[in-house]
Coordinates of C-alpha atoms in Angstrom, one line a residue:
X1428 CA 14.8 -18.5 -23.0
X1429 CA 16.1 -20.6 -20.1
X1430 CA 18.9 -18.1 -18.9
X1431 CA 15.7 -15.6 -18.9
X1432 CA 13.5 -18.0 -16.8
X1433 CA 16.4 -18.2 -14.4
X1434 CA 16.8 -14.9 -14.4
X1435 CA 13.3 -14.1 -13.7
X1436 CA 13.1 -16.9 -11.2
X1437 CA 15.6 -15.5 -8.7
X1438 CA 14.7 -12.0 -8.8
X1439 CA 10.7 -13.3 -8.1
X1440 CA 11.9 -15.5 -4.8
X1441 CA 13.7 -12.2 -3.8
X1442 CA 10.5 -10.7 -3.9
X1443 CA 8.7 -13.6 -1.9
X1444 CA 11.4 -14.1 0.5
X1445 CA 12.4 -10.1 0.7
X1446 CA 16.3 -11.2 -0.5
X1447 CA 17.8 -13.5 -2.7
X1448 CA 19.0 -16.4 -0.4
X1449 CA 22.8 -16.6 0.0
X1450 CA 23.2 -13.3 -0.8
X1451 CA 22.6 -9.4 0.4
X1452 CA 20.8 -8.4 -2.0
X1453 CA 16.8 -7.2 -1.3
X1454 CA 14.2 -6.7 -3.8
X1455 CA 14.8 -3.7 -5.1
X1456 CA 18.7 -5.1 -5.3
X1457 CA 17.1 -8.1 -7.4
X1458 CA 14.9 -6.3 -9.5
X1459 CA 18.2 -3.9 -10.7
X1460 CA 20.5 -6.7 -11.1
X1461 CA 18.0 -8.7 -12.6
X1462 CA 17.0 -5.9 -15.5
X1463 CA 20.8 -5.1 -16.2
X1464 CA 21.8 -9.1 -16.2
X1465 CA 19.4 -9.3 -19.2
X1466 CA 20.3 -6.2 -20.7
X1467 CA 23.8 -7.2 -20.6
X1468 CA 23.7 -10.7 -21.7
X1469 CA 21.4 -9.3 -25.1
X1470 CA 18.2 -11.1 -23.7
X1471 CA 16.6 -7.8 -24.3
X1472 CA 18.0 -5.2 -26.3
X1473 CA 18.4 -1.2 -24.0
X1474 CA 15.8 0.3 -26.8
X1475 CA 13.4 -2.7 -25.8
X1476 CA 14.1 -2.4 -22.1
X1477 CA 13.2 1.6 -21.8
X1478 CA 9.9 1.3 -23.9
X1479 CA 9.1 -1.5 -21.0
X1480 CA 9.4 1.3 -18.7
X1481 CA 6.1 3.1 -18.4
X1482 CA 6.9 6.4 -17.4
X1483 CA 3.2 7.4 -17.2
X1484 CA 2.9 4.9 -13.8
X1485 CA 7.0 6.1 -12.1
X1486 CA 5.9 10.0 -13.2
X1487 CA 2.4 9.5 -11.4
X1488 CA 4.2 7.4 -8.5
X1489 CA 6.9 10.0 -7.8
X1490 CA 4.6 13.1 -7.8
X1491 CA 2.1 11.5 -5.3
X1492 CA 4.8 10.6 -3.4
X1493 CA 6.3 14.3 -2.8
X1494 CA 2.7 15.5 -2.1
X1495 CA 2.5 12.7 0.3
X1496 CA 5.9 13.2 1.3
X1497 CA 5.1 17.1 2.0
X1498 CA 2.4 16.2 5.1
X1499 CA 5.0 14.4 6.6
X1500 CA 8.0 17.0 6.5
X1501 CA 5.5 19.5 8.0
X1502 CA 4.5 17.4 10.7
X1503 CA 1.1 16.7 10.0
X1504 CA 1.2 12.8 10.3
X1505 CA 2.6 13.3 13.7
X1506 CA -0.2 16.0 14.7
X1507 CA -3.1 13.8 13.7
X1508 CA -1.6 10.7 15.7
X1509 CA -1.4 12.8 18.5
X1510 CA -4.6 14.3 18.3
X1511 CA -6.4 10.6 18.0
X1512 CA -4.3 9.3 21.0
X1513 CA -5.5 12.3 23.1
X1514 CA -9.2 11.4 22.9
X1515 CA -10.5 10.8 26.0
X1516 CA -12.5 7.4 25.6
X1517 CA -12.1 3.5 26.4
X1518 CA -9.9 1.1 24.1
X1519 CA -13.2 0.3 22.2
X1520 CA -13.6 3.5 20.8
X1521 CA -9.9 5.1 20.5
X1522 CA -9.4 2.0 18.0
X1523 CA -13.0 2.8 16.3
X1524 CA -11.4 6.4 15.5
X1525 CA -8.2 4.9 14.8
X1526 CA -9.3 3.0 12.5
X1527 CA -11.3 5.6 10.9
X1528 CA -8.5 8.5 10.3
X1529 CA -6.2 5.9 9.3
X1530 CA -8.5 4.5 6.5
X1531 CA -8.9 8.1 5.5
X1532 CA -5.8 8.9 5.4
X1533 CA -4.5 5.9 3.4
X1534 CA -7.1 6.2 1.0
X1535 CA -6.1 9.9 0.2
X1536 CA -2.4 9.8 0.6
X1537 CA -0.1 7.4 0.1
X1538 CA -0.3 4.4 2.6
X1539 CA 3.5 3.4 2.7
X1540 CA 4.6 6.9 4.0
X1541 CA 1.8 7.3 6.3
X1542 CA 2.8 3.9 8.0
X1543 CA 6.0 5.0 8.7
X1544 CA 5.2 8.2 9.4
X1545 CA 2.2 7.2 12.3
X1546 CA 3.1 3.6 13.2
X1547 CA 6.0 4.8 15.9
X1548 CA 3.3 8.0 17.0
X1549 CA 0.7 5.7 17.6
X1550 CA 3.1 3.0 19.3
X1551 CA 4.3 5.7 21.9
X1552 CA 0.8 7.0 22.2
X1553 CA -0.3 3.1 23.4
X1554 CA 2.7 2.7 26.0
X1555 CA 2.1 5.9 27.4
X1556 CA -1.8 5.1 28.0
X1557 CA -0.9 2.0 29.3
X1558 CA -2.9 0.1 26.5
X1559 CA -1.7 -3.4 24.5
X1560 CA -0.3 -1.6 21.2
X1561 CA -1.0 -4.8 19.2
X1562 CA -4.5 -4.4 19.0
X1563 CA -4.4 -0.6 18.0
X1564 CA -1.4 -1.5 15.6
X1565 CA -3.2 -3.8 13.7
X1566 CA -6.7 -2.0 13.5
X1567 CA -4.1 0.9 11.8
X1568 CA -2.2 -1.6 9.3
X1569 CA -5.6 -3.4 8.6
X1570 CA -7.2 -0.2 7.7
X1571 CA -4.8 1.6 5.8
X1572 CA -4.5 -1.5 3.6
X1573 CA -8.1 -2.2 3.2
X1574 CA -9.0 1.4 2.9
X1575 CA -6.6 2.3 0.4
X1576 CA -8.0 0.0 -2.4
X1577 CA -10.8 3.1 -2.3
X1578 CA -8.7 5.3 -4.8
X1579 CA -5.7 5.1 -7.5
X1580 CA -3.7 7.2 -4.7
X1581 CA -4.1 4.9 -2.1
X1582 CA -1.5 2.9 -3.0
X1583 CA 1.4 2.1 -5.5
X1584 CA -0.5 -0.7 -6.9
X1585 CA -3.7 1.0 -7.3
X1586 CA -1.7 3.9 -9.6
X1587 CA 0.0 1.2 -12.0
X1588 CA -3.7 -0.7 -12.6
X1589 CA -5.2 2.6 -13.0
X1590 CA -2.5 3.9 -15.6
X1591 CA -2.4 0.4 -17.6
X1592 CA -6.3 0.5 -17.6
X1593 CA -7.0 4.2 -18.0
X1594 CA -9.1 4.5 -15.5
X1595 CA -10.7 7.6 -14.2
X1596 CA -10.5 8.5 -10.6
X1597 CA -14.3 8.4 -9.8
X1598 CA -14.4 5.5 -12.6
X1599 CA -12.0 3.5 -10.3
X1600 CA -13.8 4.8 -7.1
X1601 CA -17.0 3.8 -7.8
X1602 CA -16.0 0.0 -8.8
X1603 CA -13.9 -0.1 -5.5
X1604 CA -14.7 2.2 -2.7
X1605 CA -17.4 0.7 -1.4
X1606 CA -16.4 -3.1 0.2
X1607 CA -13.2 -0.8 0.9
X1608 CA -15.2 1.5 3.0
X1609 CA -17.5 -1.5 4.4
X1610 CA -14.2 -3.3 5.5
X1611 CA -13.4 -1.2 8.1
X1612 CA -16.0 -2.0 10.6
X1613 CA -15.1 -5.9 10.0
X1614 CA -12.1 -4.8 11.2
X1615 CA -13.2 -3.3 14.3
X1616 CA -15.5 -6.4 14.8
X1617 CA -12.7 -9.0 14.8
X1618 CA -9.7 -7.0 16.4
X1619 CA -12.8 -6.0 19.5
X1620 CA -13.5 -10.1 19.5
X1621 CA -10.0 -10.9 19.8
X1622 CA -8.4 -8.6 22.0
X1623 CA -11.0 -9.2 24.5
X1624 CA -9.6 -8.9 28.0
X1625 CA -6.0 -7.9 26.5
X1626 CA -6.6 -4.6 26.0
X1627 CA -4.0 -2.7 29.0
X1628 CA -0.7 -3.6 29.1
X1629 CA 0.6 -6.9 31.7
X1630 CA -0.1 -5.4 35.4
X1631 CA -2.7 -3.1 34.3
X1632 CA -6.7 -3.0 35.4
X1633 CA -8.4 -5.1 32.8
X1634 CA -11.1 -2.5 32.0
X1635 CA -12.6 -0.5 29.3
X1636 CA -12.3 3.0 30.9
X1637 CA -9.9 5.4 31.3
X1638 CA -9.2 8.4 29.7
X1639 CA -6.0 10.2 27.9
X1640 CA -3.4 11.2 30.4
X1641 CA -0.9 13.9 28.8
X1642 CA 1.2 12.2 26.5
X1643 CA 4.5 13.2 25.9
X1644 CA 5.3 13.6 22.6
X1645 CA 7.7 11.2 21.2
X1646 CA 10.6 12.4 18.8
X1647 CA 8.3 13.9 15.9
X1648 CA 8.6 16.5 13.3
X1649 CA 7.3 19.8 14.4
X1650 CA 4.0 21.1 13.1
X1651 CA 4.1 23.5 10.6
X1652 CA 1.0 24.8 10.0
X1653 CA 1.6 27.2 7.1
X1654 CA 3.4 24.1 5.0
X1655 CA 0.7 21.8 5.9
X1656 CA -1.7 24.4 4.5
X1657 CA 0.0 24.3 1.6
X1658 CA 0.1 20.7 1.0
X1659 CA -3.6 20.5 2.0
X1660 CA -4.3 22.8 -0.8
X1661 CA -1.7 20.9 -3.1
X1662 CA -3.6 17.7 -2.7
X1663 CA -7.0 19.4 -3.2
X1664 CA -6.0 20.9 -6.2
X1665 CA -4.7 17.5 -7.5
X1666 CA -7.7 15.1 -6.4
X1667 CA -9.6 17.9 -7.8
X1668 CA -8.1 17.6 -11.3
X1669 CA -8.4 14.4 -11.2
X1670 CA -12.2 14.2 -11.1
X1671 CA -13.1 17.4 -13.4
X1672 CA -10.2 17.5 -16.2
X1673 CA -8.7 14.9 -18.6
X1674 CA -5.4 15.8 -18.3
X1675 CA -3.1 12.6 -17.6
X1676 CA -2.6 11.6 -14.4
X1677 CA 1.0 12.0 -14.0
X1678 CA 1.3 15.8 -15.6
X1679 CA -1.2 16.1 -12.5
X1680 CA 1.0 15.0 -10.2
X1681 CA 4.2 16.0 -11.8
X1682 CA 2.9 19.6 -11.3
X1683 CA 2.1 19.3 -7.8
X1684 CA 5.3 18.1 -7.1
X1685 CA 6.9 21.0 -8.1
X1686 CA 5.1 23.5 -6.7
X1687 CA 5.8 21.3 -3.0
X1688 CA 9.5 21.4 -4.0
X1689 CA 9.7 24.5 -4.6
X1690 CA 9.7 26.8 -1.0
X1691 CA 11.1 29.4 0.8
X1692 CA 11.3 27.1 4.3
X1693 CA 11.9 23.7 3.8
X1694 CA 15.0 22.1 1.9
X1695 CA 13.5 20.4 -1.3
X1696 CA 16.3 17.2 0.2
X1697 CA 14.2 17.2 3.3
X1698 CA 10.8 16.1 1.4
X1699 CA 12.8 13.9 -1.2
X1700 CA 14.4 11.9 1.7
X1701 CA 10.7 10.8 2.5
X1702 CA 10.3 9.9 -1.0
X1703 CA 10.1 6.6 -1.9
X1704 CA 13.3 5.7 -4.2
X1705 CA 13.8 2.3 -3.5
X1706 CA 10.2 1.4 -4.5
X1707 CA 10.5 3.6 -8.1
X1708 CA 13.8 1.6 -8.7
X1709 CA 12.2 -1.7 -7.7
X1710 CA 9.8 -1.0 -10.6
X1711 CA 12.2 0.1 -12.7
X1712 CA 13.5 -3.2 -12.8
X1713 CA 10.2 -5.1 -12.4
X1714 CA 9.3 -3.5 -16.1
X1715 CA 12.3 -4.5 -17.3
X1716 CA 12.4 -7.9 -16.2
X1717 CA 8.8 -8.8 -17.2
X1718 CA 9.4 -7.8 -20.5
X1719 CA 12.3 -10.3 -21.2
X1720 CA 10.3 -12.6 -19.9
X1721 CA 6.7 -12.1 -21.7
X1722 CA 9.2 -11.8 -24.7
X1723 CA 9.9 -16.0 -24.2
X1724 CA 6.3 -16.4 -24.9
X1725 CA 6.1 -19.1 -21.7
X1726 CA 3.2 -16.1 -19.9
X1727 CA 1.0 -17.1 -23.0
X1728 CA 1.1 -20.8 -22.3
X1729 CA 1.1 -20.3 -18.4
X1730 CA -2.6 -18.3 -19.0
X1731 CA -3.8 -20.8 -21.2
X1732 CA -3.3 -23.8 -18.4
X1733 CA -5.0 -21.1 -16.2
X1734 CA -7.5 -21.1 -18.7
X1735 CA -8.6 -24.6 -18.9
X1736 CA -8.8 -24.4 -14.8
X1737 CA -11.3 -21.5 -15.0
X1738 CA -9.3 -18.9 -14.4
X1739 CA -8.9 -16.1 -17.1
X1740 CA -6.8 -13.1 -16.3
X1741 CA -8.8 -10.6 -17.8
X1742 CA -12.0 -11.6 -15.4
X1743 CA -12.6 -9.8 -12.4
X1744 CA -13.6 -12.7 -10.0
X1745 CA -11.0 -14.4 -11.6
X1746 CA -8.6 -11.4 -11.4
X1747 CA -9.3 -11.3 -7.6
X1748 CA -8.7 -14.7 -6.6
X1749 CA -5.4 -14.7 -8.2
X1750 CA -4.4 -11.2 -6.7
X1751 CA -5.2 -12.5 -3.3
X1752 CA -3.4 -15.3 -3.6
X1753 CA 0.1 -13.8 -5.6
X1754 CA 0.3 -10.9 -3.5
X1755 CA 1.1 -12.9 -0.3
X1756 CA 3.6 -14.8 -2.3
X1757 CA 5.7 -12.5 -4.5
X1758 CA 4.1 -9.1 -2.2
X1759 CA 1.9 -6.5 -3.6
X1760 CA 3.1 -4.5 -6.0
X1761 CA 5.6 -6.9 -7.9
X1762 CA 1.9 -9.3 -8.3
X1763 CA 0.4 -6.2 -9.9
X1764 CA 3.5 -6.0 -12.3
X1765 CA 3.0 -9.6 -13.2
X1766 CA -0.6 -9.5 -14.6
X1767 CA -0.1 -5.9 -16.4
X1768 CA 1.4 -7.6 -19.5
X1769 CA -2.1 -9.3 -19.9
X1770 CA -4.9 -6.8 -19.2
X1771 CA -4.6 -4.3 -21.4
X1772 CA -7.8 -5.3 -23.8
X1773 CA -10.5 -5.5 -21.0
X1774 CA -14.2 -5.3 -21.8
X1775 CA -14.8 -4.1 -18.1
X1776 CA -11.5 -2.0 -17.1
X1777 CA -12.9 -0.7 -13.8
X1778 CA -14.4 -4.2 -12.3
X1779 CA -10.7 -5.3 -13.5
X1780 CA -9.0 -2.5 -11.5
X1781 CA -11.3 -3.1 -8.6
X1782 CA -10.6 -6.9 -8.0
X1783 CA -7.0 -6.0 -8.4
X1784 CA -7.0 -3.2 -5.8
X1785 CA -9.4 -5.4 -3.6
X1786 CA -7.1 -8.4 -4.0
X1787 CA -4.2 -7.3 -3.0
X1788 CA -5.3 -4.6 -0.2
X1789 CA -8.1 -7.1 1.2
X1790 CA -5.3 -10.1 1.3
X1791 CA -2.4 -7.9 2.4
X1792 CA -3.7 -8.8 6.7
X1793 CA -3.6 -12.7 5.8
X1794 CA 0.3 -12.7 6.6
X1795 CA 2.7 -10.4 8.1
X1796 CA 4.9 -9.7 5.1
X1797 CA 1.8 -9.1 3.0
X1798 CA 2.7 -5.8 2.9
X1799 CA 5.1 -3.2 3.5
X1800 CA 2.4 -1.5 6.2
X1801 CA 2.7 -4.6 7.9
X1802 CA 6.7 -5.0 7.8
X1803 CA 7.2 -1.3 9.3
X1804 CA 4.4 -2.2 11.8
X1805 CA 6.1 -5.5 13.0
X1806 CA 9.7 -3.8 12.4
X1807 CA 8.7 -0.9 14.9
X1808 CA 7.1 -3.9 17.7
X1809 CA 10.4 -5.6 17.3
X1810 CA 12.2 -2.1 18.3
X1811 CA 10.5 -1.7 21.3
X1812 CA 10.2 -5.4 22.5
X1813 CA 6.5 -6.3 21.5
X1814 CA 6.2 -9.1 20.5
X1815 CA 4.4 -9.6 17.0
X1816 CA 4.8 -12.9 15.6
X1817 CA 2.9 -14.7 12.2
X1818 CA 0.5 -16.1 14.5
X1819 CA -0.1 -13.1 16.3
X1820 CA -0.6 -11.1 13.4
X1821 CA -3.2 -13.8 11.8
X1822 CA -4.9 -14.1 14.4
X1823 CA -6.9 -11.0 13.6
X1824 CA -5.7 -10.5 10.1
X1825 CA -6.4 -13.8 8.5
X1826 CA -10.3 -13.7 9.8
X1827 CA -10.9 -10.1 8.6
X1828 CA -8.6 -10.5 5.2
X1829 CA -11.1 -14.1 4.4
X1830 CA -14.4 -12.1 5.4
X1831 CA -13.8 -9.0 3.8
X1832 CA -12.7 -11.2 0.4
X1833 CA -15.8 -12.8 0.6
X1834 CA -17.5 -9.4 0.5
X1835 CA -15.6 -8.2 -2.3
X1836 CA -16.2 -11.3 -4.3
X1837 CA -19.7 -10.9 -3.8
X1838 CA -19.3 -6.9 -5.0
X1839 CA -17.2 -8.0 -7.7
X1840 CA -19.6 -10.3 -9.4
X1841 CA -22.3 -7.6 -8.4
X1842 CA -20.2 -5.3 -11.2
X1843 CA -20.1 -8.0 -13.8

């Protein structure tokens, strides 16, 4: 039990601090060397370790991915950005319909690869215009993580709840869609309030008008319009069987995969290179890892203590405060594999899945590392000299993640 602890330990402050201190070695690095330490050393047999894996959540993962992955290899992410940053309005209302094609977008592809798809579009598209890219960087991280809490395909997180709780895609809609949909004009609010007077770059008129000058595109893919036509209809197809059918999820996904994969123009290496293997791996590991540790029967005892302090894992305003909270220490996805073990038996599966989804998307602007939008949004700033601290980054995000928490507590107890 204690070499499993250990174990467990250090591969969970490589997820909070991105790397295991002393060493090279990053999360998904951890979460490998972690599962095959344990395997190794008999803490948990290989038969036990694969039956961790659920395959239903990495199939489902991996096939939204590709069709994810497929808008980006035809250059669709880069057309939209464009086509936002060409409107001719003020600062006010280019981050207004910012913040609305980003949520959108998020909430109906997956959020990672639209971030680092957009973020270095929409970071030209600022310079060009002469405008402060903070403010419009942040309305686009704060909104793809807010809005993609509306669906199971907004993000990895949302899939694994939905698979572990069976949920239905309008079942899991309904519970979280609307404070998701309602947080994105809190956004607006707070990033408007704060940027006031800082919305042109240093040596630029301080003023709201202004409209698009010709931007030159930065280095993009180029626009295919007959492979985003077919990924449009890919993703249709899927959603679509999703609502009206009862076939699992991943077969789903699985399906439209191939059919993305498969094509007479682009290499099937050029849309798994936008695929997302690190993350898969990460999970991998994460299964495997949690397992050896529920097996020490210390998770039991830590949710009892929980229990006698009023919090119960398998309650939704319960569930929420906890999400909020893990997922800025330990990151999104690898809080989300820590409370699976114990939410399987739920008397109310889609207030569950909501507070999780609302949790960790609503609590993901507190910090800067809160999620991986918010890494490639930073990492991209640092790239081009802009500087985007932690207080920078909370200045807006903390206000809007506390408010829009608030709100889905309220919705939250609302369901229950």
């Amino acid at each position: 039990m204690d070499f499993t602890l250990a174990v467990f330990l250090l591969v969970y402050v490589a997820m909070a601090v991105g790397h295991l201190p002393g060493f090279r070695l990053d999360r998904t690095g951890a979460a490998t060397v972690g599962a095959m330490v344990l395997i190794a050393s008999g803490e948990i047999s290989p038969a036990d370790a694969w039956a961790a894996v659920d395959y239903r959540t990495i199939g489902l993962l991996f096939g939204l991915m590709t069709v994810s992955a497929a808008f980006a290899v035809s250059g669709f992410y880069d057309w939209v950005a464009l086509k936002v940053g060409s409107f001719n309005v003020g600062p006010k209302g280019l981050l207004a319909i910012l913040i609305a094609v980003s949520g959108l977008m998020a909430a109906l592809l997956n959020k990672d690869v639209v971030a680092v798809a957009m973020t270095p579009i929409f970071c030209s598209i600022c310079v060009e215009r002469r405008l402060n890219p903070l403010s419009f960087l942040l309305g686009f991280c704060f909104a793809a993580n807010f809005a993609s809490a509306a669906t199971i395909i907004g993000s990895p997180q949302n899939m694994i709840v939905a698979e572990t709780l069976h949920l239905s895609f309008l079942g899991f809609m309904k519970a979280a869609a609307p404070p998701a949909i309602l947080g994105l004009p809190v956004i607006w609010i707070v990033i408007v309030m704060c940027y006031r007077g800082r919305w042109r770059l240093a040596g630029d008129a301080n003023t709201d008008k202004g409209g698009a000058p010709a931007i030159a595109t930065p280095a993009s893919a180029t626009f295919d319009k007959g492979e985003t036509i077919k990924a449009l209809v890919v993703a249709g197809l899927t959603i679509t069987a999703f609502i009206l059918t009862d076939l699992p999820h991943m077969l789903i996904a699985l399906v439209a995969a191939s059919v993305l994969l498969v094509s007479r123009r682009l290499a099937s290496s050029n849309l798994l290179h936008h695929v997302n293997g690190d993350l898969l791996l990460l999970l991998f590991g994460l299964f495997v890892v949690n397992a050896a540790f529920t097996a020490t029967g210390l998770p039991e005892r830590i949710m009892a203590s929980l229990g006698e302090i009023g919090l119960n894992l398998p309650d939704p305003p319960s569930m929420l405060v906890i999400m909020a909270a893990l997922s800025n220490i330990v990151g999104n996805n690898p809080a989300v594999m820590l409370v699976v073990p114990f939410i399987h038996d739920t008397p109310q599966p889609e207030a569950l899945g909501a507070a999780i989804a609302l949790g960790t998307g609503f609590s993901s602007s507190a910090v800067i590392f809160g999620s991986l939008v918010g890494i490639i949004v930073a990492e991209e700033c640092r790239k081009r000299g802009i500087a985007l601290g932690f207080g920078e980054f909370a200045r807006a995000g903390l206000p809007t993640s506390i408010l829009c928490l608030l709100m889905a507590g309220a919705w939250i107890i609302y369901l229950t």
